Coordinates of C-alpha atoms in Angstrom, one line a residue:
X161 CA 10.3 2.5 -9.1
X162 CA 7.9 0.3 -7.2
X163 CA 4.1 0.8 -7.5
X164 CA 2.2 0.6 -4.3
X165 CA -1.6 0.3 -4.5
X166 CA -4.0 0.7 -1.5
X167 CA -7.1 -1.2 -2.2
X168 CA -10.3 -0.3 -0.5
X169 CA -13.5 1.7 -0.7
X170 CA -12.0 5.0 0.5
X171 CA -12.7 4.4 4.2
X172 CA -10.7 6.1 7.0
X173 CA -8.4 3.0 7.3
X174 CA -7.6 3.1 3.6
X175 CA -6.7 6.8 3.8
X176 CA -4.5 6.2 6.9
X177 CA -2.8 3.3 5.1
X178 CA -2.0 5.5 2.1
X179 CA -0.6 8.3 4.3
X180 CA 1.6 5.8 6.2
X181 CA 3.1 4.6 2.9
X182 CA 3.6 8.1 1.6
X183 CA 5.2 9.2 4.8
X184 CA 7.5 6.2 5.0
X185 CA 8.7 6.7 1.4
X186 CA 9.3 10.4 2.0
X187 CA 11.3 9.7 5.2
X188 CA 13.4 7.1 3.4
X189 CA 13.9 9.3 0.4
X190 CA 12.5 6.6 -1.9
X191 CA 10.5 7.4 -5.0
X192 CA 7.4 5.2 -5.3
X193 CA 4.2 5.4 -7.3
X194 CA 1.2 5.3 -4.9
X195 CA -2.3 4.6 -6.2
X196 CA -5.6 4.3 -4.4
X197 CA -7.9 1.7 -6.0
X198 CA -11.6 1.8 -5.1
X199 CA -13.0 -0.2 -8.0
X200 CA -14.5 -3.4 -6.5
X201 CA -13.8 -5.5 -9.6
X202 CA -10.1 -4.6 -9.5
X203 CA -9.9 -5.2 -5.7
X204 CA -11.5 -8.7 -6.1
X205 CA -9.3 -9.3 -9.1
X206 CA -6.4 -9.3 -6.7
X207 CA -8.2 -11.9 -4.6
X208 CA -8.6 -9.4 -1.7
X209 CA -11.7 -10.0 0.5
X210 CA -10.8 -7.7 3.3
X211 CA -9.6 -4.1 3.0
X212 CA -7.6 -2.0 3.3
X213 CA -5.1 -4.1 1.3
X214 CA -1.7 -3.2 0.0
X215 CA -0.3 -4.4 -3.3
X216 CA 3.3 -3.9 -4.4
X217 CA 4.0 -4.5 -8.1
X218 CA 0.9 -6.8 -8.4
X219 CA 1.7 -8.8 -5.3
X220 CA -0.7 -8.5 -2.3
X221 CA 1.5 -8.0 0.8
X222 CA -1.2 -7.1 3.3
X223 CA -4.9 -7.1 3.8
X224 CA -7.5 -6.6 6.5
X225 CA -6.5 -3.5 8.3
X226 CA -4.0 -0.7 8.7
X227 CA -0.4 -2.2 8.4
X228 CA 2.1 -1.5 11.1
X229 CA 4.6 1.3 10.5
X230 CA 7.4 -1.2 10.8
X231 CA 6.0 -3.3 8.0
X232 CA 5.5 -0.3 5.7
X233 CA 9.1 0.8 6.4
X234 CA 10.3 -2.6 5.4
X235 CA 8.3 -2.6 2.2
X236 CA 9.7 0.9 1.3
X237 CA 13.2 -0.2 2.1
X238 CA 12.8 -3.2 -0.2
X239 CA 11.5 -0.9 -2.9
X240 CA 14.7 1.1 -2.8
X241 CA 16.8 -2.0 -3.8

């Protein structure tokens, strides 16, 4: 099971990002672990300077805005393999 982390201060874009990921995983029937990280030290520890950001298994795959639905579906599909 892949771990998806949404990094950010809890803003609207961070919430939307988490919902898009959860919805894509549900639609694909893929079990993921989804965490919302708001601790600034942990966010900076990933080298992220712009949020929201998405981390999959400790690899930053996106930062600086809400990711596209197509990108999220691709991440979830890769998580199923």
